[in-house]
Amino acid sequence: MIELWNSLPVVMQILLKITAILVPLLLLVAYYTYAERKVIGYIQIRIGPNRVGWRGWLQPIADALKLLFKEVVIPSKADKALYLMAPVITIGPAMAAWAVIPFDAGLVLSDINAGLLYVLALTSLGVYGIIIAGWASNSKYALLGAMRSAAQIVAYEIAMGFALVGVLVAAGSLNLGAIVEAQAGSVFTWFWLPLLPLFGVYLISGVAETNRAPFDVAEGESEIVAGFHVEYSGMAFAVFFLAEYANMILISALNALLFMGGWLSPLPQSWVAGVPLLDDGFHWFALKTGFFMFLFLWLRATFPRYRYDQIMRLGWKVFIPITIVWILVVALAVVYRLPPWWSA
Amino acid sequence: MLENYLPILIFILVGILVGVGSLGLGYLLGPRRPDQEKDSPYECGFEAFENARLKFDVRYYLVAILFILFDLEIAFLFPWAVVLDDLGVFAFWSMVIFLGILVVGFIYEWKKGALEWE
């Protein structure tokens, strides 16, 4: 088996590994949409989709097939090349960011030193897809939605970037695997506690970055219909949808990696070393990511939509001061080796 | 080290292929029945008024400019954060001065009302 693997050309090996990441990811996206409808259904004391397959389990497949056989309408006044390019620019980075996500100790497609920088760069590219889509559609709703969405994303990206600087100071590395290793110890050495304000900022900014409720003014259906993708139909719409959900899963995974110790077990090492399921491993990473994914749905079902001026106020006037102060606090603790976390 | 970036390059290409592939499939499998009404921009069922390339609020430009400033600060902070533990006290106080200047600018734009969205 190993000989067969080694005899394959390197590019072939890489392609197989990418398939092993992308296929589960796309399935997860499909069933995340199902989970969203079910979870919000039960929160609102409804059942949610239950017609296609047993308890609605085939609903996402049916949705995908329906979208596949629908017409991709290209508005006559749209800029055709840009109009078709926008979904591709949105989904490309949403997929490619997974190249540096470590799923377990050493289990990562590309173990590069600049991992976090790469993720930040790729998630920032998403805003181009939105602006291009809004502008190329030549529709008023789309343009307004794109402007709102872009301004919101860049405002929260700053808070997010500052929060990441705090993580870097604490971990001393850009490599995502090394950042997880730096949190080893116990639940209380995971970065969520020493970096609690940054964790909060990152968590909320992540929701705003993906344009999810309660920050979904960009596609607030009661005022601007669907925002930047109002003119998109069929598969072109499906690609935007796919990218949005893939980004939500990515942000959840980053939350788990940067603040919740990734694949580390919450129980003390001395108890669980070598015990299957309780020891460190992929399942802990999956569990933590799943929790943050659930949080996205829970937030959407719980909070009413923010007003746009409130969103901008929160991003600029609350989050940025918090993060600047906490970066200095953490840096001070690291440089002067202050207890309890950096006394060593 | 550089060979670690080959999977990334391939992954980006595959990511783009996912987008192009799904659009291509939708184009092949879906019907195409263009009609003048359907292909006109959506506007609540009305004929579209004027051009959709509206003038938009100058505040969006302001946000964009502020974003560039702050994003640049983050670009400066990233390498500093990684080597802070090695460089120690000197690096810390240098950044305190740098962030101090940034904060003065931040307070100025706050007082000027550049952060208001009213």
Tab-separated table of C-alpha atoms in Angstrom:
chain	number	residue	atom	x	y	z
A	1	MET	CA	0.000	0.000	0.000
A	2	ILE	CA	2.733	2.439	1.034
A	3	GLU	CA	4.858	1.359	-1.932
A	4	LEU	CA	1.962	2.019	-4.281
A	5	TRP	CA	1.540	5.481	-2.724
A	6	ASN	CA	5.249	6.275	-3.038
A	7	SER	CA	5.300	5.165	-6.673
A	8	LEU	CA	2.733	7.830	-7.596
A	9	PRO	CA	4.013	11.138	-9.001
A	10	VAL	CA	4.163	13.933	-6.404
A	11	VAL	CA	1.465	15.999	-8.131
A	12	MET	CA	-0.826	12.979	-8.123
A	13	GLN	CA	-0.240	12.476	-4.381
A	14	ILE	CA	-1.062	16.120	-3.727
A	15	LEU	CA	-4.211	15.935	-5.848
A	16	LEU	CA	-5.381	12.867	-3.923
A	17	LYS	CA	-4.751	14.628	-0.614
A	18	ILE	CA	-6.661	17.688	-1.826
A	19	THR	CA	-9.567	15.434	-2.818
A	20	ALA	CA	-9.460	13.907	0.656
A	21	ILE	CA	-9.941	17.407	2.105
A	22	LEU	CA	-12.370	18.876	-0.443
A	23	VAL	CA	-14.902	16.038	-0.743
A	24	PRO	CA	-15.629	15.878	3.017
A	25	LEU	CA	-15.645	19.687	3.092
A	26	LEU	CA	-18.246	19.942	0.308
A	27	LEU	CA	-20.370	17.238	1.956
A	28	LEU	CA	-20.057	19.093	5.247
A	29	VAL	CA	-21.202	22.320	3.543
A	30	ALA	CA	-24.217	20.501	2.089
A	31	TYR	CA	-25.217	19.055	5.451
A	32	TYR	CA	-24.427	22.299	7.248
A	33	THR	CA	-27.248	23.932	5.265
A	34	TYR	CA	-29.501	21.048	6.317
A	35	ALA	CA	-28.374	21.410	9.941
A	36	GLU	CA	-29.062	25.137	9.753
A	37	ARG	CA	-32.649	24.621	8.650
A	38	LYS	CA	-33.214	21.857	11.200
A	39	VAL	CA	-31.596	23.685	14.134
A	40	ILE	CA	-33.364	26.963	13.441
A	41	GLY	CA	-36.551	24.979	12.883
A	42	TYR	CA	-36.362	23.370	16.309
A	43	ILE	CA	-35.357	26.654	17.973
A	44	GLN	CA	-38.527	28.179	16.502
A	45	ILE	CA	-40.557	25.079	17.498
A	46	ARG	CA	-40.960	23.824	13.930
A	47	ILE	CA	-39.679	20.580	12.445
A	48	GLY	CA	-37.705	21.912	9.510
A	49	PRO	CA	-37.288	20.009	6.212
A	50	ASN	CA	-38.670	16.463	6.578
A	51	ARG	CA	-40.026	15.436	3.155
A	52	VAL	CA	-37.055	14.371	1.001
A	53	GLY	CA	-35.659	11.092	2.318
A	54	TRP	CA	-35.834	9.871	5.906
A	55	ARG	CA	-36.423	12.964	8.106
A	56	GLY	CA	-35.311	15.164	5.232
A	57	TRP	CA	-31.800	13.742	5.060
A	58	LEU	CA	-31.722	13.985	1.257
A	59	GLN	CA	-32.856	17.625	1.250
A	60	PRO	CA	-29.382	19.123	0.506
A	61	ILE	CA	-28.899	16.674	-2.376
A	62	ALA	CA	-32.289	17.633	-3.802
A	63	ASP	CA	-31.416	21.335	-3.444
A	64	ALA	CA	-28.095	20.844	-5.236
A	65	LEU	CA	-29.758	18.933	-8.093
A	66	LYS	CA	-32.445	21.587	-8.447
A	67	LEU	CA	-29.898	24.384	-8.645
A	68	LEU	CA	-27.871	22.374	-11.154
A	69	PHE	CA	-30.767	22.184	-13.601
A	70	LYS	CA	-31.823	25.822	-13.291
A	71	GLU	CA	-30.971	28.487	-15.829
A	72	VAL	CA	-27.977	30.718	-15.103
A	73	VAL	CA	-29.551	34.058	-16.011
A	74	ILE	CA	-27.058	36.653	-17.209
A	75	PRO	CA	-28.706	40.099	-17.159
A	76	SER	CA	-28.438	41.844	-20.519
A	77	LYS	CA	-26.873	44.973	-19.025
A	78	ALA	CA	-24.368	43.058	-16.876
A	79	ASP	CA	-20.650	43.010	-17.544
A	80	LYS	CA	-20.591	39.351	-18.606
A	81	ALA	CA	-16.937	38.498	-17.978
A	82	LEU	CA	-16.839	40.059	-14.507
A	83	TYR	CA	-20.302	38.722	-13.723
A	84	LEU	CA	-19.165	35.145	-14.273
A	85	MET	CA	-15.752	35.703	-12.688
A	86	ALA	CA	-17.135	36.924	-9.328
A	87	PRO	CA	-18.392	33.550	-8.000
A	88	VAL	CA	-15.111	31.902	-8.994
A	89	ILE	CA	-13.085	34.571	-7.152
A	90	THR	CA	-15.284	34.006	-4.099
A	91	ILE	CA	-15.058	30.217	-3.964
A	92	GLY	CA	-11.384	29.800	-4.940
A	93	PRO	CA	-9.934	31.306	-1.725
A	94	ALA	CA	-12.687	29.783	0.440
A	95	MET	CA	-11.487	26.355	-0.673
A	96	ALA	CA	-7.742	27.034	-0.929
A	97	ALA	CA	-7.468	28.352	2.646
A	98	TRP	CA	-7.891	24.757	3.841
A	99	ALA	CA	-4.408	23.900	2.515
A	100	VAL	CA	-2.746	25.028	5.763
A	101	ILE	CA	-5.357	23.952	8.344
A	102	PRO	CA	-3.896	21.224	10.591
A	103	PHE	CA	-6.496	18.586	11.471
A	104	ASP	CA	-4.297	16.741	13.960
A	105	ALA	CA	-0.650	16.865	15.090
A	106	GLY	CA	1.255	16.805	11.790
A	107	LEU	CA	-1.863	16.110	9.731
A	108	VAL	CA	-1.755	19.093	7.386
A	109	LEU	CA	-1.502	19.324	3.603
A	110	SER	CA	1.108	22.069	3.552
A	111	ASP	CA	3.077	22.772	6.715
A	112	ILE	CA	4.305	26.287	5.899
A	113	ASN	CA	5.738	28.841	8.310
A	114	ALA	CA	3.486	31.636	7.081
A	115	GLY	CA	0.285	29.626	7.651
A	116	LEU	CA	-1.729	32.255	9.478
A	117	LEU	CA	-0.621	35.003	7.085
A	118	TYR	CA	-1.767	32.833	4.185
A	119	VAL	CA	-5.190	32.272	5.764
A	120	LEU	CA	-5.574	35.995	6.459
A	121	ALA	CA	-4.597	36.823	2.866
A	122	LEU	CA	-7.042	34.357	1.347
A	123	THR	CA	-9.987	35.288	3.555
A	124	SER	CA	-9.373	38.937	2.613
A	125	LEU	CA	-9.754	38.043	-1.064
A	126	GLY	CA	-13.415	37.193	-0.513
A	127	VAL	CA	-14.348	40.872	-0.555
A	128	TYR	CA	-13.246	41.186	-4.218
A	129	GLY	CA	-15.797	38.607	-5.286
A	130	ILE	CA	-18.533	40.542	-3.504
A	131	ILE	CA	-17.590	43.960	-4.945
A	132	ILE	CA	-17.181	42.574	-8.459
A	133	ALA	CA	-20.489	40.703	-8.258
A	134	GLY	CA	-22.321	43.805	-7.041
A	135	TRP	CA	-20.819	46.080	-9.657
A	136	ALA	CA	-21.016	43.694	-12.609
A	137	SER	CA	-24.702	42.866	-12.039
A	138	ASN	CA	-25.690	46.434	-12.944
A	139	SER	CA	-28.530	46.351	-10.471
A	140	LYS	CA	-29.183	48.910	-7.741
A	141	TYR	CA	-29.825	46.381	-5.008
A	142	ALA	CA	-26.704	44.461	-5.899
A	143	LEU	CA	-24.547	47.591	-5.886
A	144	LEU	CA	-25.906	48.802	-2.539
A	145	GLY	CA	-25.500	45.350	-1.014
A	146	ALA	CA	-21.944	45.079	-2.281
A	147	MET	CA	-20.960	48.506	-0.905
A	148	ARG	CA	-22.427	47.750	2.505
A	149	SER	CA	-20.895	44.326	2.588
A	150	ALA	CA	-17.450	45.530	1.525
A	151	ALA	CA	-17.366	48.368	4.072
A	152	GLN	CA	-18.467	45.997	6.811
A	153	ILE	CA	-15.939	43.321	5.891
A	154	VAL	CA	-12.986	45.700	5.782
A	155	ALA	CA	-14.020	47.337	9.075
A	156	TYR	CA	-14.133	43.992	10.868
A	157	GLU	CA	-11.025	42.720	9.158
A	158	ILE	CA	-9.008	45.262	11.124
A	159	ALA	CA	-10.370	44.060	14.450
A	160	MET	CA	-9.757	40.511	13.279
A	161	GLY	CA	-6.197	41.287	12.203
A	162	PHE	CA	-5.401	42.910	15.555
A	163	ALA	CA	-6.860	39.897	17.375
A	164	LEU	CA	-4.579	37.652	15.316
A	165	VAL	CA	-1.572	39.797	16.262
A	166	GLY	CA	-2.395	39.005	19.890
A	167	VAL	CA	-2.373	35.296	19.097
A	168	LEU	CA	0.980	35.682	17.335
A	169	VAL	CA	2.500	37.486	20.300
A	170	ALA	CA	1.310	34.732	22.626
A	171	ALA	CA	2.402	31.859	20.368
A	172	GLY	CA	5.488	33.403	18.737
A	173	SER	CA	4.812	31.663	15.435
A	174	LEU	CA	2.729	32.031	12.281
A	175	ASN	CA	2.536	28.271	11.789
A	176	LEU	CA	-0.929	27.026	12.767
A	177	GLY	CA	0.434	23.739	14.109
A	178	ALA	CA	2.958	25.573	16.282
A	179	ILE	CA	0.197	27.898	17.544
A	180	VAL	CA	-1.777	24.869	18.745
A	181	GLU	CA	1.332	23.325	20.340
A	182	ALA	CA	1.977	26.603	22.158
A	183	GLN	CA	-1.370	26.183	23.920
A	184	ALA	CA	-0.510	22.745	25.330
A	185	GLY	CA	-0.945	22.302	29.070
A	186	SER	CA	-4.524	22.347	30.220
A	187	VAL	CA	-7.823	23.981	29.330
A	188	PHE	CA	-6.599	27.073	31.147
A	189	THR	CA	-3.492	27.518	29.019
A	190	TRP	CA	-5.492	27.467	25.803
A	191	PHE	CA	-5.466	30.995	24.456
A	192	TRP	CA	-9.164	31.648	25.073
A	193	LEU	CA	-8.381	32.528	28.696
A	194	PRO	CA	-5.198	34.671	28.504
A	195	LEU	CA	-6.556	36.280	25.312
A	196	LEU	CA	-10.213	36.378	26.405
A	197	PRO	CA	-11.004	39.868	25.009
A	198	LEU	CA	-9.327	38.997	21.700
A	199	PHE	CA	-11.225	35.705	21.594
A	200	GLY	CA	-14.497	37.599	21.959
A	201	VAL	CA	-13.509	40.100	19.285
A	202	TYR	CA	-12.410	37.352	16.900
A	203	LEU	CA	-15.564	35.307	17.461
A	204	ILE	CA	-17.880	38.248	16.752
A	205	SER	CA	-15.754	39.609	13.894
A	206	GLY	CA	-15.878	36.162	12.319
A	207	VAL	CA	-19.665	36.353	12.210
A	208	ALA	CA	-19.477	39.869	10.725
A	209	GLU	CA	-16.801	38.835	8.193
A	210	THR	CA	-19.020	36.115	6.770
A	211	ASN	CA	-22.004	38.518	6.603
A	212	ARG	CA	-24.074	36.271	8.832
A	213	ALA	CA	-26.949	37.283	11.098
A	214	PRO	CA	-27.047	39.459	13.181
A	215	PHE	CA	-24.607	41.291	10.856
A	216	ASP	CA	-26.367	40.396	7.600
A	217	VAL	CA	-27.407	43.897	6.487
A	218	ALA	CA	-25.544	43.181	3.246
A	219	GLU	CA	-28.331	40.855	2.213
A	220	GLY	CA	-31.075	42.142	4.485
A	221	GLU	CA	-33.926	40.719	2.454
A	222	SER	CA	-36.469	43.186	3.790
A	223	GLU	CA	-34.618	46.216	2.360
A	224	ILE	CA	-32.317	45.212	-0.492
A	225	VAL	CA	-33.748	41.809	-1.451
A	226	ALA	CA	-30.594	39.680	-1.439
A	227	GLY	CA	-27.784	42.200	-1.691
A	228	PHE	CA	-24.854	41.577	-3.984
A	229	HIS	CA	-26.104	38.257	-5.415
A	230	VAL	CA	-29.659	39.343	-6.239
A	231	GLU	CA	-29.122	38.824	-9.999
A	232	TYR	CA	-27.470	35.421	-9.671
A	233	SER	CA	-29.445	32.244	-10.282
A	234	GLY	CA	-28.861	28.515	-10.603
A	235	MET	CA	-25.307	27.296	-10.163
A	236	ALA	CA	-23.880	30.833	-10.102
A	237	PHE	CA	-25.901	31.467	-6.945
A	238	ALA	CA	-25.022	28.018	-5.598
A	239	VAL	CA	-21.302	28.842	-5.832
A	240	PHE	CA	-21.757	31.987	-3.686
A	241	PHE	CA	-23.797	29.947	-1.235
A	242	LEU	CA	-21.123	27.249	-1.100
A	243	ALA	CA	-18.405	29.840	-0.489
A	244	GLU	CA	-20.354	31.499	2.333
A	245	TYR	CA	-20.845	28.214	4.183
A	246	ALA	CA	-17.273	27.047	3.507
A	247	ASN	CA	-16.087	30.342	5.028
A	248	MET	CA	-18.257	29.825	8.103
A	249	ILE	CA	-16.711	26.391	8.607
A	250	LEU	CA	-13.242	27.874	8.065
A	251	ILE	CA	-13.821	30.586	10.689
A	252	SER	CA	-15.113	27.927	13.113
A	253	ALA	CA	-12.005	25.820	12.495
A	254	LEU	CA	-9.768	28.869	13.060
A	255	ASN	CA	-11.573	29.653	16.312
A	256	ALA	CA	-10.898	26.087	17.434
A	257	LEU	CA	-7.232	26.215	16.367
A	258	LEU	CA	-6.271	29.671	17.585
A	259	PHE	CA	-8.161	29.901	20.868
A	260	MET	CA	-9.450	26.466	21.832
A	261	GLY	CA	-6.352	24.325	21.470
A	262	GLY	CA	-7.225	22.627	18.156
A	263	TRP	CA	-6.789	18.889	18.547
A	264	LEU	CA	-5.634	19.058	22.194
A	265	SER	CA	-7.695	17.173	24.736
A	266	PRO	CA	-9.355	19.301	27.446
A	267	LEU	CA	-8.445	16.690	30.083
A	268	PRO	CA	-5.007	16.748	31.754
A	269	GLN	CA	-2.364	14.843	29.769
A	270	SER	CA	-1.390	12.733	32.818
A	271	TRP	CA	-4.867	11.189	32.891
A	272	VAL	CA	-5.530	10.579	29.255
A	273	ALA	CA	-2.168	9.883	27.566
A	274	GLY	CA	-2.676	6.815	25.387
A	275	VAL	CA	-6.367	6.394	26.218
A	276	PRO	CA	-8.279	6.208	22.936
A	277	LEU	CA	-10.881	8.967	22.361
A	278	LEU	CA	-9.836	10.906	25.463
A	279	ASP	CA	-6.281	11.605	24.243
A	280	ASP	CA	-5.482	14.445	21.811
A	281	GLY	CA	-6.718	13.845	18.318
A	282	PHE	CA	-8.749	14.868	15.300
A	283	HIS	CA	-12.047	14.203	17.099
A	284	TRP	CA	-11.382	17.036	19.572
A	285	PHE	CA	-10.701	19.418	16.694
A	286	ALA	CA	-13.910	18.273	14.965
A	287	LEU	CA	-15.905	18.659	18.183
A	288	LYS	CA	-14.655	22.200	18.817
A	289	THR	CA	-15.195	23.233	15.204
A	290	GLY	CA	-18.671	21.742	15.349
A	291	PHE	CA	-19.453	23.764	18.451
A	292	PHE	CA	-18.525	27.046	16.746
A	293	MET	CA	-20.487	26.014	13.653
A	294	PHE	CA	-23.519	25.455	15.868
A	295	LEU	CA	-22.905	28.871	17.439
A	296	PHE	CA	-23.318	30.510	13.998
A	297	LEU	CA	-26.794	28.967	13.690
A	298	TRP	CA	-27.718	29.709	17.282
A	299	LEU	CA	-26.789	33.389	16.857
A	300	ARG	CA	-28.863	33.625	13.699
A	301	ALA	CA	-31.919	32.189	15.435
A	302	THR	CA	-31.507	34.352	18.534
A	303	PHE	CA	-30.553	37.908	17.601
A	304	PRO	CA	-32.402	40.517	15.548
A	305	ARG	CA	-30.428	42.236	12.792
A	306	TYR	CA	-28.067	45.060	13.751
A	307	ARG	CA	-28.533	48.516	12.215
A	308	TYR	CA	-25.731	49.549	9.873
A	309	ASP	CA	-24.498	52.450	12.012
A	310	GLN	CA	-24.450	50.126	15.032
A	311	ILE	CA	-22.338	47.639	13.105
A	312	MET	CA	-19.816	50.306	12.134
A	313	ARG	CA	-19.743	51.684	15.677
A	314	LEU	CA	-19.051	48.256	17.155
A	315	GLY	CA	-16.272	47.545	14.668
A	316	TRP	CA	-14.404	50.861	14.864
A	317	LYS	CA	-15.160	52.244	18.310
A	318	VAL	CA	-15.360	49.134	20.466
A	319	PHE	CA	-13.321	46.330	18.933
A	320	ILE	CA	-10.278	48.270	17.733
A	321	PRO	CA	-9.584	49.952	21.117
A	322	ILE	CA	-10.084	46.624	22.934
A	323	THR	CA	-7.657	44.813	20.666
A	324	ILE	CA	-4.954	47.517	20.783
A	325	VAL	CA	-5.023	47.545	24.592
A	326	TRP	CA	-4.929	43.769	24.862
A	327	ILE	CA	-2.062	43.412	22.364
A	328	LEU	CA	-0.001	45.638	24.642
A	329	VAL	CA	-1.051	43.716	27.751
A	330	VAL	CA	-0.086	40.390	26.177
A	331	ALA	CA	3.174	41.767	24.787
A	332	LEU	CA	4.049	43.148	28.227
A	333	ALA	CA	3.347	39.763	29.809
A	334	VAL	CA	5.452	37.938	27.207
A	335	VAL	CA	8.433	40.301	27.376
A	336	TYR	CA	8.568	40.594	31.174
A	337	ARG	CA	7.571	36.914	31.665
A	338	LEU	CA	4.633	37.744	33.885
A	339	PRO	CA	2.710	34.998	35.682
A	340	PRO	CA	0.473	33.074	35.463
A	341	TRP	CA	0.911	32.227	31.774
A	342	TRP	CA	4.337	33.453	30.778
A	343	SER	CA	6.341	33.025	33.962
A	344	ALA	CA	8.563	30.267	32.519
B	1	MET	CA	10.854	24.827	2.236
B	2	LEU	CA	9.652	26.009	-1.142
B	3	GLU	CA	8.283	22.594	-2.078
B	4	ASN	CA	5.786	23.082	0.761
B	5	TYR	CA	4.155	25.757	-1.369
B	6	LEU	CA	3.486	23.443	-4.319
B	7	PRO	CA	0.379	21.909	-2.661
B	8	ILE	CA	-0.881	25.449	-2.024
B	9	LEU	CA	-0.510	26.416	-5.677
B	10	ILE	CA	-2.307	23.240	-6.740
B	11	PHE	CA	-5.010	23.788	-4.116
B	12	ILE	CA	-5.668	27.321	-5.398
B	13	LEU	CA	-5.983	25.951	-8.943
B	14	VAL	CA	-8.339	23.203	-7.737
B	15	GLY	CA	-10.380	25.820	-5.837
B	16	ILE	CA	-10.764	27.886	-8.993
B	17	LEU	CA	-11.629	24.715	-10.891
B	18	VAL	CA	-14.433	23.971	-8.390
B	19	GLY	CA	-15.946	27.382	-9.219
B	20	VAL	CA	-15.456	27.146	-12.989
B	21	GLY	CA	-16.591	23.516	-13.013
B	22	SER	CA	-19.847	24.169	-11.178
B	23	LEU	CA	-20.627	27.188	-13.363
B	24	GLY	CA	-19.837	25.102	-16.468
B	25	LEU	CA	-22.069	22.247	-15.277
B	26	GLY	CA	-24.890	24.652	-14.558
B	27	TYR	CA	-24.442	26.169	-18.005
B	28	LEU	CA	-24.510	22.740	-19.694
B	29	LEU	CA	-27.385	21.210	-17.733
B	30	GLY	CA	-29.624	24.240	-17.231
B	31	PRO	CA	-31.968	25.585	-19.893
B	32	ARG	CA	-31.250	28.847	-21.730
B	33	ARG	CA	-34.343	30.773	-22.685
B	34	PRO	CA	-33.347	34.436	-22.718
B	35	ASP	CA	-36.131	36.973	-22.816
B	36	GLN	CA	-35.997	40.702	-22.544
B	37	GLU	CA	-37.975	40.985	-19.323
B	38	LYS	CA	-36.112	38.201	-17.552
B	39	ASP	CA	-32.695	39.598	-18.451
B	40	SER	CA	-33.459	43.126	-17.288
B	41	PRO	CA	-32.126	44.142	-13.866
B	42	TYR	CA	-34.394	43.212	-10.962
B	43	GLU	CA	-36.324	46.148	-9.566
B	44	CYS	CA	-39.435	44.906	-7.775
B	45	GLY	CA	-41.244	44.219	-11.039
B	46	PHE	CA	-40.865	47.754	-12.398
B	47	GLU	CA	-38.999	48.795	-15.514
B	48	ALA	CA	-35.569	49.807	-14.235
B	49	PHE	CA	-35.309	53.524	-13.506
B	50	GLU	CA	-32.140	55.191	-14.829
B	51	ASN	CA	-28.721	53.550	-14.710
B	52	ALA	CA	-27.796	51.262	-11.823
B	53	ARG	CA	-24.299	52.752	-11.573
B	54	LEU	CA	-25.449	55.096	-8.818
B	55	LYS	CA	-23.446	57.684	-7.028
B	56	PHE	CA	-22.801	56.266	-3.620
B	57	ASP	CA	-22.057	57.754	-0.276
B	58	VAL	CA	-18.614	59.298	0.269
B	59	ARG	CA	-18.456	57.594	3.676
B	60	TYR	CA	-17.639	54.330	1.916
B	61	TYR	CA	-14.459	55.957	0.570
B	62	LEU	CA	-13.624	57.133	4.061
B	63	VAL	CA	-13.975	53.602	5.416
B	64	ALA	CA	-11.754	52.327	2.615
B	65	ILE	CA	-9.039	54.910	3.393
B	66	LEU	CA	-9.141	54.189	7.123
B	67	PHE	CA	-8.971	50.502	6.320
B	68	ILE	CA	-5.770	50.945	4.314
B	69	LEU	CA	-4.151	52.860	7.194
B	70	PHE	CA	-5.037	50.297	9.821
B	71	ASP	CA	-4.324	47.298	7.647
B	72	LEU	CA	-0.839	48.692	7.130
B	73	GLU	CA	-0.387	48.840	10.894
B	74	ILE	CA	-1.357	45.169	11.062
B	75	ALA	CA	1.176	44.374	8.347
B	76	PHE	CA	3.818	46.080	10.534
B	77	LEU	CA	2.673	44.290	13.669
B	78	PHE	CA	2.784	40.787	12.206
B	79	PRO	CA	6.580	40.355	11.915
B	80	TRP	CA	7.057	42.182	15.222
B	81	ALA	CA	4.672	39.800	16.985
B	82	VAL	CA	6.490	36.711	15.720
B	83	VAL	CA	9.971	37.736	16.948
B	84	LEU	CA	8.914	39.679	20.043
B	85	ASP	CA	10.042	36.915	22.387
B	86	ASP	CA	13.564	36.961	20.871
B	87	LEU	CA	14.014	40.719	20.710
B	88	GLY	CA	12.601	41.345	24.171
B	89	VAL	CA	12.180	44.634	25.995
B	90	PHE	CA	13.590	46.895	23.253
B	91	ALA	CA	11.107	45.601	20.667
B	92	PHE	CA	8.258	45.995	23.134
B	93	TRP	CA	8.932	49.670	23.896
B	94	SER	CA	9.553	50.473	20.225
B	95	MET	CA	6.100	49.142	19.445
B	96	VAL	CA	4.583	51.041	22.381
B	97	ILE	CA	5.855	54.268	20.772
B	98	PHE	CA	4.623	53.180	17.344
B	99	LEU	CA	1.178	52.218	18.655
B	100	GLY	CA	1.122	55.444	20.699
B	101	ILE	CA	1.425	57.490	17.508
B	102	LEU	CA	-1.261	55.319	15.899
B	103	VAL	CA	-3.554	55.865	18.870
B	104	VAL	CA	-3.080	59.653	18.670
B	105	GLY	CA	-4.225	59.478	15.036
B	106	PHE	CA	-7.088	57.201	16.010
B	107	ILE	CA	-8.268	59.624	18.724
B	108	TYR	CA	-8.021	62.491	16.226
B	109	GLU	CA	-10.230	60.790	13.648
B	110	TRP	CA	-12.641	59.720	16.394
B	111	LYS	CA	-12.968	63.354	17.601
B	112	LYS	CA	-13.261	64.582	13.993
B	113	GLY	CA	-16.259	62.288	13.585
B	114	ALA	CA	-14.731	60.149	10.845
B	115	LEU	CA	-16.008	57.056	12.629
B	116	GLU	CA	-19.614	58.290	12.888
B	117	TRP	CA	-22.151	56.713	10.562
B	118	GLU	CA	-25.073	59.092	10.869
